[in-house]
Coordinates of C-alpha atoms in Angstrom, one line a residue:
X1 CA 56.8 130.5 124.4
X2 CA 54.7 133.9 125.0
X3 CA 52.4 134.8 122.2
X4 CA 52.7 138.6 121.4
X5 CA 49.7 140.2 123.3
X6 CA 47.7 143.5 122.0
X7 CA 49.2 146.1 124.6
X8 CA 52.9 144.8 123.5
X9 CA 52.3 145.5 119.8
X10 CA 49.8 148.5 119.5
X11 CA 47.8 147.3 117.6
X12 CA 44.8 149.9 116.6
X13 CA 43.3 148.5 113.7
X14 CA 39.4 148.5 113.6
X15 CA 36.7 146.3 111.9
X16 CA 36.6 149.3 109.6
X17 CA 40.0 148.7 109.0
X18 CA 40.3 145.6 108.2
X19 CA 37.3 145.3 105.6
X20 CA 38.1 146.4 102.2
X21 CA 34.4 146.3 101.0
X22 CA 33.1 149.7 103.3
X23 CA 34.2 152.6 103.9
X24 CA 36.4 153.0 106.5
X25 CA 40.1 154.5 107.5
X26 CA 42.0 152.1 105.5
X27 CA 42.6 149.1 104.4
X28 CA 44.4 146.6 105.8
X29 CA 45.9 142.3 104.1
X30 CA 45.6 139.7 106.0
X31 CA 49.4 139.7 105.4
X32 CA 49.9 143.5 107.2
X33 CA 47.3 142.1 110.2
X34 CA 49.2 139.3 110.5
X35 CA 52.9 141.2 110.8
X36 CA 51.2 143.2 113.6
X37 CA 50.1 140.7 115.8
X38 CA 52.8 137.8 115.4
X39 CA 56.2 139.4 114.1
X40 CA 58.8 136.8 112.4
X41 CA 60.4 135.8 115.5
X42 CA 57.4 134.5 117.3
X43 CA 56.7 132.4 114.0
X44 CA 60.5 131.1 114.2
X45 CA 59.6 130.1 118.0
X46 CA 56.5 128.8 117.2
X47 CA 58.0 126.1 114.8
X48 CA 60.9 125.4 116.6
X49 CA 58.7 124.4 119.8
X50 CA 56.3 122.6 117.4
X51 CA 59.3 120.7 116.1
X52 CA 60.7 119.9 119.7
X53 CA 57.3 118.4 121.1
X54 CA 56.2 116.1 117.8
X55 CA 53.3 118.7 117.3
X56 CA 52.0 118.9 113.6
X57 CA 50.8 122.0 112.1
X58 CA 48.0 120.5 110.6
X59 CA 45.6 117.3 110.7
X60 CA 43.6 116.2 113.4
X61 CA 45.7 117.6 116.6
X62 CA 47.8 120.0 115.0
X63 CA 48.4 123.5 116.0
X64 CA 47.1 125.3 113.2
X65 CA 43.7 123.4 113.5
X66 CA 43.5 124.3 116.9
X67 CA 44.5 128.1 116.2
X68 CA 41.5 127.8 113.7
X69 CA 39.1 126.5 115.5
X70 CA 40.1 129.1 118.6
X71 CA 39.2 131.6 116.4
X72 CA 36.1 130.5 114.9
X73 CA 34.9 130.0 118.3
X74 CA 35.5 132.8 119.6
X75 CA 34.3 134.6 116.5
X76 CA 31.0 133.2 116.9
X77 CA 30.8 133.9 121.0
X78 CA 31.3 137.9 119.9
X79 CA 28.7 137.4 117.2
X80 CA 26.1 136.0 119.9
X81 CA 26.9 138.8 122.4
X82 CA 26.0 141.2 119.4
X83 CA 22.8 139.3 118.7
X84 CA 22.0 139.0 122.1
X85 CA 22.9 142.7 123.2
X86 CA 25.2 142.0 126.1
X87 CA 28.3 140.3 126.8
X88 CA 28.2 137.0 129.1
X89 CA 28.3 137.7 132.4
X90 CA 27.6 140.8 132.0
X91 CA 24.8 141.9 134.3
X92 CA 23.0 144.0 132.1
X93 CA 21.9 140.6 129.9
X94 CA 19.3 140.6 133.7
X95 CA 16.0 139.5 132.5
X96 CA 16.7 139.8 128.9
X97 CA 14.2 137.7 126.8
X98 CA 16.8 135.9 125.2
X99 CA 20.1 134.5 126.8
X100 CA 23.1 131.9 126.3
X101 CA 21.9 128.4 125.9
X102 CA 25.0 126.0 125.8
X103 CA 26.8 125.0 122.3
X104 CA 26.0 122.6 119.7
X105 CA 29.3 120.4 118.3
X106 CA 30.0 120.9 114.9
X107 CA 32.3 119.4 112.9
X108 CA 33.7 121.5 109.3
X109 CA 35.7 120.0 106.6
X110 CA 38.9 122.4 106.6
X111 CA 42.4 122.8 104.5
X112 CA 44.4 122.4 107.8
X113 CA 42.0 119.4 108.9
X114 CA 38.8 119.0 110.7
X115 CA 37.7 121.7 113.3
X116 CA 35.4 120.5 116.1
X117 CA 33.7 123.4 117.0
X118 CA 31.3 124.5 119.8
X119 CA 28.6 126.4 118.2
X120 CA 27.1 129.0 120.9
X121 CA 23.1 128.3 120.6
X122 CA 20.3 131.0 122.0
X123 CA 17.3 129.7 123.8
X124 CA 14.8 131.2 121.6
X125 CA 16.6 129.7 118.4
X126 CA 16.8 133.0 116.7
X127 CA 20.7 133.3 116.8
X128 CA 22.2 133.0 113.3
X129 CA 26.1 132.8 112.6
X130 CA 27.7 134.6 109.6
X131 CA 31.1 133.2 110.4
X132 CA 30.1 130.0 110.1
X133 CA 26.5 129.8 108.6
X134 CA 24.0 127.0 109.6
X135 CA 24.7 124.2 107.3
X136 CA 28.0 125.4 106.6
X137 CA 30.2 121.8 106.5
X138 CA 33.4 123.1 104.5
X139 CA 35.0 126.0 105.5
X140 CA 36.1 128.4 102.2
X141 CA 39.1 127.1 100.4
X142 CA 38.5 123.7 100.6
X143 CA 36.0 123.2 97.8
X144 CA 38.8 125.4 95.3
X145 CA 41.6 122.9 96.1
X146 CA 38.9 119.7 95.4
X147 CA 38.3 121.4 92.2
X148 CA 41.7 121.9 91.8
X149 CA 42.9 118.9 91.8
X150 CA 39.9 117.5 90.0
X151 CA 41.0 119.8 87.6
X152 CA 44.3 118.1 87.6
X153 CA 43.0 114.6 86.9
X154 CA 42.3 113.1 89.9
X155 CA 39.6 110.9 90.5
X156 CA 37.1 111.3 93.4
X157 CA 38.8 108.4 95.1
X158 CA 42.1 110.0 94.9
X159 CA 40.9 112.7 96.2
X160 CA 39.2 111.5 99.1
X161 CA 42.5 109.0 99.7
X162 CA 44.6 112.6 99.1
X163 CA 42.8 114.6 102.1
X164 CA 42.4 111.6 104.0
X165 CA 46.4 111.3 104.2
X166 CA 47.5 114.9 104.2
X167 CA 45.0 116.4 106.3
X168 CA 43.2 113.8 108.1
X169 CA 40.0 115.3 106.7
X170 CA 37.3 112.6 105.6
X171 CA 35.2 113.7 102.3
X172 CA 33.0 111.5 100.9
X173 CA 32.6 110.3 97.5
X174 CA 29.2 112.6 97.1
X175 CA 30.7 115.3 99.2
X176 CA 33.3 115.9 96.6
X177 CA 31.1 115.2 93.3
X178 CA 29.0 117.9 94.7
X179 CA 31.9 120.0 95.0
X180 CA 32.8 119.5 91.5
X181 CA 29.2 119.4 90.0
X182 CA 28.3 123.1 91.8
X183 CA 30.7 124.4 88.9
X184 CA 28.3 122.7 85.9
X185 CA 26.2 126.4 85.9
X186 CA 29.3 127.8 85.5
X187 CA 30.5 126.1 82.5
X188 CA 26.8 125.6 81.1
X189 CA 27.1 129.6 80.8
X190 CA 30.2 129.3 79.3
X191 CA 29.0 126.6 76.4
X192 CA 26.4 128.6 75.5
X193 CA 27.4 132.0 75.5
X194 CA 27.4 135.0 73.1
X195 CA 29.8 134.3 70.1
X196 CA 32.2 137.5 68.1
X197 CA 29.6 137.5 64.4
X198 CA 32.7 137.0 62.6
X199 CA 35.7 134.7 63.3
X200 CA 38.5 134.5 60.1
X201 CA 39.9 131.2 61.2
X202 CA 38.5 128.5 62.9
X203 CA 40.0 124.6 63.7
X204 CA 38.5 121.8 64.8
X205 CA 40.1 118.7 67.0
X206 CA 39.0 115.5 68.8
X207 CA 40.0 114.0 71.8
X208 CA 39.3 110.3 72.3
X209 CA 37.6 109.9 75.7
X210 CA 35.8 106.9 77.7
X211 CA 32.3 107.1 78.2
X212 CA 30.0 105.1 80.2
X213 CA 26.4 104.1 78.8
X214 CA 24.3 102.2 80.4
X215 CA 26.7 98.9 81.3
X216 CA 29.2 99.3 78.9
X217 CA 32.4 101.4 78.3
X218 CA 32.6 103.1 74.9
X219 CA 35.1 105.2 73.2
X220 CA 33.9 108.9 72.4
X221 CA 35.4 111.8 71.0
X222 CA 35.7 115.2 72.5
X223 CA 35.3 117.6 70.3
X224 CA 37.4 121.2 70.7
X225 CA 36.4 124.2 68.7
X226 CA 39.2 126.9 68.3
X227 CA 38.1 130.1 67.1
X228 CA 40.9 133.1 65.7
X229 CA 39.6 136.3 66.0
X230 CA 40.5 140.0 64.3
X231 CA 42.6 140.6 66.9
X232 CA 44.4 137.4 66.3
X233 CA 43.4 136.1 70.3
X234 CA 42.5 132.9 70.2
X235 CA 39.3 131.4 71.6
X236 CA 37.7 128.0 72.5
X237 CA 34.4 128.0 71.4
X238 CA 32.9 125.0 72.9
X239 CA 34.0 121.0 74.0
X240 CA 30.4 119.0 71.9
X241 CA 30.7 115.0 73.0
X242 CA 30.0 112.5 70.1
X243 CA 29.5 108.5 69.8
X244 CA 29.8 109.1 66.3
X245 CA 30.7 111.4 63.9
X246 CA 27.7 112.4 61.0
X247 CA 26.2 115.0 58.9
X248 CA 23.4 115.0 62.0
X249 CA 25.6 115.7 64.8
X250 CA 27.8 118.6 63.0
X251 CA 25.0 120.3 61.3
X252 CA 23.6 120.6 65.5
X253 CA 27.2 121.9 66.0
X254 CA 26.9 124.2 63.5
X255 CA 23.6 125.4 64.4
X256 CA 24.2 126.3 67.9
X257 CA 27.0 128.1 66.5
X258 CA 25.2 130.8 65.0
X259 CA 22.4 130.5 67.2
X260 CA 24.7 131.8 69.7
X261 CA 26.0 135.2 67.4
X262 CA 28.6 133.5 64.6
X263 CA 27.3 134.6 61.1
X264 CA 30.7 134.5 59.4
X265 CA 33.5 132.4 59.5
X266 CA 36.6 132.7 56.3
X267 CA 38.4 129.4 57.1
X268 CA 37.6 126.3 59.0
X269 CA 40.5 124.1 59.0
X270 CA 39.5 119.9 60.2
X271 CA 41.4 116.8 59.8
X272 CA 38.7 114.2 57.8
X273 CA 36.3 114.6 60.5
X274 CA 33.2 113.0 58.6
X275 CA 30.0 115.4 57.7
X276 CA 31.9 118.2 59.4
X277 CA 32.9 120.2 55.9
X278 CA 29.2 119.6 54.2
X279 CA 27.5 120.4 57.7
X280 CA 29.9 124.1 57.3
X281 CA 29.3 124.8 54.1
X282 CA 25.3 124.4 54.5
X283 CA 25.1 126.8 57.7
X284 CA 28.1 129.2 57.0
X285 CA 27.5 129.0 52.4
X286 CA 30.4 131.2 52.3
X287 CA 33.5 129.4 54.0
X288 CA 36.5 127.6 52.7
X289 CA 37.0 124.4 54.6
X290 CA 40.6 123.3 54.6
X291 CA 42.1 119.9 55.4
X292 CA 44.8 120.2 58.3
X293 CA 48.1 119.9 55.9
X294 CA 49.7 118.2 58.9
X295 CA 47.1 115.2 59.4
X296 CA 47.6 114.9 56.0
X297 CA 51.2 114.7 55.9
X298 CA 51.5 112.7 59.0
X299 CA 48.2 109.9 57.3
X300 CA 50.1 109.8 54.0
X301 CA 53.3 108.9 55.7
X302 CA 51.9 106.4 57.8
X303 CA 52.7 103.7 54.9
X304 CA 55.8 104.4 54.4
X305 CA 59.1 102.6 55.8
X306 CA 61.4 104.3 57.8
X307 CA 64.2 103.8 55.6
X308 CA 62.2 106.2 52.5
X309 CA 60.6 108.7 55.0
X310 CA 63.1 111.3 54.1
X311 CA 63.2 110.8 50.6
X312 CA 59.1 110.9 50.3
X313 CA 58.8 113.6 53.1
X314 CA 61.2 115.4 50.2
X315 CA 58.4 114.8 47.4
X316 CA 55.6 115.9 49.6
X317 CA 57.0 119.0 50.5
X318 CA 57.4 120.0 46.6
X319 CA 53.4 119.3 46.8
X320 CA 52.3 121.2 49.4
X321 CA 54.5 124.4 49.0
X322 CA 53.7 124.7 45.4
X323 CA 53.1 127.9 44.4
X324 CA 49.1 127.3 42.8
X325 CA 46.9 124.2 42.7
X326 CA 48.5 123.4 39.2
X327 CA 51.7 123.4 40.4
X328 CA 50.9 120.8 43.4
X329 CA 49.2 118.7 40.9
X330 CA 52.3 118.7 39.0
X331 CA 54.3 117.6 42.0
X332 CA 52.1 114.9 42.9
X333 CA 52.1 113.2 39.7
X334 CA 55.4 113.7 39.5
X335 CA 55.5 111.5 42.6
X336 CA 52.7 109.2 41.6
X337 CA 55.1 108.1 38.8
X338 CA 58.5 107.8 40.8
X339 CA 59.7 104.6 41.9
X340 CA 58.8 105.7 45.5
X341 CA 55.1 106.4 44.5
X342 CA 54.9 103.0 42.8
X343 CA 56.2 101.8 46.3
X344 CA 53.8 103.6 48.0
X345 CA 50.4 103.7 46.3
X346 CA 48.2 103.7 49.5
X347 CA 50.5 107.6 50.6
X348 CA 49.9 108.7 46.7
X349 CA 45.9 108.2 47.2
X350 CA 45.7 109.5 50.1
X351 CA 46.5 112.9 48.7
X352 CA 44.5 112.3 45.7
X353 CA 41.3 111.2 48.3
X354 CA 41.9 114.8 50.6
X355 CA 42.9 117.1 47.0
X356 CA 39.8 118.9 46.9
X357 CA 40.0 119.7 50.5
X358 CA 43.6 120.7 50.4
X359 CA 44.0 122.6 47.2
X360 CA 42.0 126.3 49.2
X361 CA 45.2 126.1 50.9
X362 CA 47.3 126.8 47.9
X363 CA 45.5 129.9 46.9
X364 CA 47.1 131.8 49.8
X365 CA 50.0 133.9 50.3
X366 CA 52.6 132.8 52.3
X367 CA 51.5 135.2 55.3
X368 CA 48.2 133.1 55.4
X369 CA 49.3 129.4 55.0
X370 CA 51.7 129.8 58.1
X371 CA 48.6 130.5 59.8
X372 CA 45.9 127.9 58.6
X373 CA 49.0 125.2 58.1
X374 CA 48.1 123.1 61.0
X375 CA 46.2 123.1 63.8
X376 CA 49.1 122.8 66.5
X377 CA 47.6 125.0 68.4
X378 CA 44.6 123.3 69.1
X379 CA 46.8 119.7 69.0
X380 CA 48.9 121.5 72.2
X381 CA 45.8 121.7 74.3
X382 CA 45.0 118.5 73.5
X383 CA 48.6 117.1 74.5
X384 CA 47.9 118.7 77.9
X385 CA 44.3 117.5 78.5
X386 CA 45.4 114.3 77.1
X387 CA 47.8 114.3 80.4
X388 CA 44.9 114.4 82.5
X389 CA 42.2 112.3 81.4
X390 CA 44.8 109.5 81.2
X391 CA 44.5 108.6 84.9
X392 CA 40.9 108.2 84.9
X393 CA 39.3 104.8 83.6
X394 CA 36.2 106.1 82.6
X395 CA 33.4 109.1 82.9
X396 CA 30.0 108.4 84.0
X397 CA 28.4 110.5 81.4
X398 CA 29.1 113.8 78.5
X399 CA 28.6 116.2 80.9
X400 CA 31.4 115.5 83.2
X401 CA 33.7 115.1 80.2
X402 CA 33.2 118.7 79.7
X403 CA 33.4 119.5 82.8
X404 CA 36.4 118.1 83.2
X405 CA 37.8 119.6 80.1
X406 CA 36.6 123.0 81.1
X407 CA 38.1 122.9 84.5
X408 CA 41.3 121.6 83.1
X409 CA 41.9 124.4 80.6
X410 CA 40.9 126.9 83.1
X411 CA 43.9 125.4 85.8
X412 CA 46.7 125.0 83.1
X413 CA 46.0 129.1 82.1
X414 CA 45.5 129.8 85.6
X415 CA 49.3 128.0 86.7
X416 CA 50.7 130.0 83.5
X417 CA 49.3 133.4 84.7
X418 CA 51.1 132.8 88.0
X419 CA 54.2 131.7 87.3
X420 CA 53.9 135.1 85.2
X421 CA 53.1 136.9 87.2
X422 CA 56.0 135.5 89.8
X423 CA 58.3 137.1 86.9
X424 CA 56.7 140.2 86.5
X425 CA 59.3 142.8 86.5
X426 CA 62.1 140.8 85.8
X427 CA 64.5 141.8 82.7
X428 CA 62.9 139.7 79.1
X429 CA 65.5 137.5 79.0
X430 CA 65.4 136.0 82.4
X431 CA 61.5 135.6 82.1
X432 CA 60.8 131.7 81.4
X433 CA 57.0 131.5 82.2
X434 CA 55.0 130.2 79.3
X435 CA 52.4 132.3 77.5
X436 CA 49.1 131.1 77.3
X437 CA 48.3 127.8 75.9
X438 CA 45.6 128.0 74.0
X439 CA 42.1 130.2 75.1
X440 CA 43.2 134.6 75.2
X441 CA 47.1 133.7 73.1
X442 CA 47.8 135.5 70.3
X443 CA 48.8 134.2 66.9
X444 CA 52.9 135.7 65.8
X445 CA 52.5 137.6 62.6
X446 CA 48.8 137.8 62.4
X447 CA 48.6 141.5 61.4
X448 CA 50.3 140.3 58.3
X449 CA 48.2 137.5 57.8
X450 CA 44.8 139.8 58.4
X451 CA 46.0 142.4 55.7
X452 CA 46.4 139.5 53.2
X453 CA 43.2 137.7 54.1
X454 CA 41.5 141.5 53.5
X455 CA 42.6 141.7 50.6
X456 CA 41.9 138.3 49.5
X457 CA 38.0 139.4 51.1
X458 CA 37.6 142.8 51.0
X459 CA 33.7 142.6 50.9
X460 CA 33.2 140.2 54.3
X461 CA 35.4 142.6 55.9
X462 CA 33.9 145.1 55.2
X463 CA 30.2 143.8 56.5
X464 CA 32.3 142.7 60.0
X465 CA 35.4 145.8 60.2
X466 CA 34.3 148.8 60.6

């Protein structure tokens, strides 16, 4: 097998050509480089002979690590020449004050496997690679598919065990919590940047998560913000981690809220999450907290045998799409008094405990309760993340529960936006990529929605809309 050679291919492209951050003739993918020097039928060759002699591509060994590691080397043996000003051997390097002074072995962490390189050293020490920098131990890629699959739920034992077997690459434990922790600036920045000043819709959710502290495992919650703006995009505000829920820890919440730009919100929509709606009210005076009509269905129902569920899922309904507040109350004692709410006393109280909390809902239009009705949105996010933290026993501390989190929202949009973008052209109705889950979708029939909530507050749009 003959690999193609320069002469046989014409190849004329220039370091100015291949750049795409300078000026130069053009500009040229690693994908068009790559079709000039090695044309399909070398590559079919290639893997055939591979195949025939039991070499693997990748992994300690295999011919893609050695390809690699040729090129690396003989990356950094043109980059010494250009330090040194002269090539070896060349006689003009004749009492130079500098000169070739052997190699030093260097092993990097790569996604085809360890490279052993030879790292060309100068005599006076002054000799500084850019290919592969001094303290350099991964090579680029590697640390985006750690966080990837962090980002996918797997512990840093799995995936040290995960390299270990694919690639033959050894990472240690620190070397990959390293990898993941270099991304805590990055979502410090996003926890605590600049908010929209006015958000008309805004849910609230918990995940239960596992929490180390000190010697003991202990159940925490997770706790998602969802923010709707005018455009009707949605947003994730923030992931805050809680022991315990309390006036103390929401009114914090709610204070670094508007510390960070939120002076308005229209309608924060919770499921009995305790302190949360008093904690609202005192730092936004103006908004209408509103109990998830869902969790309510779903914690009245949770008494009842399966045998009524239809017949009392029947009465609720009558409650909850009443027409006014009067109307529900109407409805609900009309169940309190039926033989099913004699049956079921604990469902009938439960309704009566949340009614001040879920009457705002009745006194808007249709347009505006499809919106507010539940927080599905935010519960689909949570059925995803849910997913991931299942495989892991425990986290060590808050901050890598958020980290975690963050990582993992930022994955599941990224996979959607490819397999988009894989469909991008195609006719509508062969198109079966998702939309986005959760963080930049868009709400269906929100430009209704927003006219009615206008109207319902012309004066707080009018401070916000101009």
């Amino acid at each position: 097998m003959k690999a193609p050679t320069l002469a046989k291919t014409a190849v004329t492209t220039s370091v100015d050509d291949i750049s795409n951050d300078g000026p130069g003739p053009r500009a040229v993918t690693g994908r068009q480089l790559r079709e000039q020097l090695a044309d399909d039928a070398w590559l079919d060759e290639l893997i055939d002979r591979a195949g025939e002699d039991g070499v693997q591509l990748t992994g300690t060994g295999g011919f893609l690590t050695e390809l690699v590691k040729a090129v690396l080397e003989k990356g950094l043996k043109a980059e010494l020449s250009d330090h040194l000003g002269y090539d070896q051997g060349d006689p003009a390097g004749r009492g130079s004050p500098n000169s070739r002074n052997g190699s030093t072995p260097k092993t990097l962490q790569s996604e085809v496997g360890p490279l052993a390189l030879d790292v060309p050293r100068d005599r006076n020490s002054t000799f500084e690679p850019r290919l592969v920098p001094k303290g350099t131990r991964r090579l680029g890629g590697l640390e985006e598919q750690v966080i990837s699959l962090y980002a996918g739920g797997m512990t840093v034992r799995d995936i040290a065990f995960h390299f270990e077997r694919t690639l033959g690459t050894q990472l240690s434990h620190d070397t990959i919590s390293n990898i993941t922790e270099a991304v805590m600036e990055e979502v410090k920045a996003w926890q605590t940047r600049p908010l929209e000043a006015f958000y008309p819709i805004v849910w609230v959710d918990a995940l239960v998560v596992k929490v180390r502290d000190g010697q003991t495992v202990q159940n925490k919650a997770a706790h998602l913000v969802l923010a709707l703006d005018t455009d009707g995009v949605k947003h994730v505000l923030g992931i805050w981690v809680s022991a315990t829920e309390g006036s103390k820890f929401w009114a914090g919440v709610c204070a670094e809220l508007a510390n960070r730009g939120v002076k308005d919100i229209l309608i924060a929509c919770c499921d009995g999450l305790k302190g949360l709606p008093e904690a609202i009210e005192a730092t936004f005076t103006q908004t209408t907290v509103q109990t998830c009509v869902v969790h309510l269905i779903r914690a009245s129902m949770r008494y009842v045998n399966y045998n009524d569920r239809k017949a009392v899922a029947a009465a609720l309904k009558a409650i909850y799409t009443a027409v006014n507040a009067d109307a529900a109350e109407t409805a609900l004692l009309e169940f309190a008094e039926s033989d099913l709410g004699k049956k079921y006393k604990a469902t009938v109280a439960t309704w009566q405990t949340a009614w001040e909390r879920f009457i705002p809902f009745l006194a808007f239009p249709a347009e505006v309760r499809k919106v507010i009705y539940t927080t599905n949105g935010i519960e689909s996010l949570n059925y995803q993340l849910r997913k991931i933290i299942k495989n892991r026993g425990h986290f060590p501390n808050d901050q890598a529960v958020v980290k975690l989190l963050w990582l993992a929202i930022r994955d599941i949009e990224d996979k959607r936006a490819r397999l988009r973008a894989k469909e991008k052209g195609l006719p509508k109705g062969e198109r079966k990529a998702p939309g986005r889950l959760v963080d930049g979708a868009t709400v269906q029939g929100w430009r209704t929605a927003l006219n009615a909530l206008a109207l319902t507050y012309p004066d707080r749009f009018a401070d916000h809309i101009r």
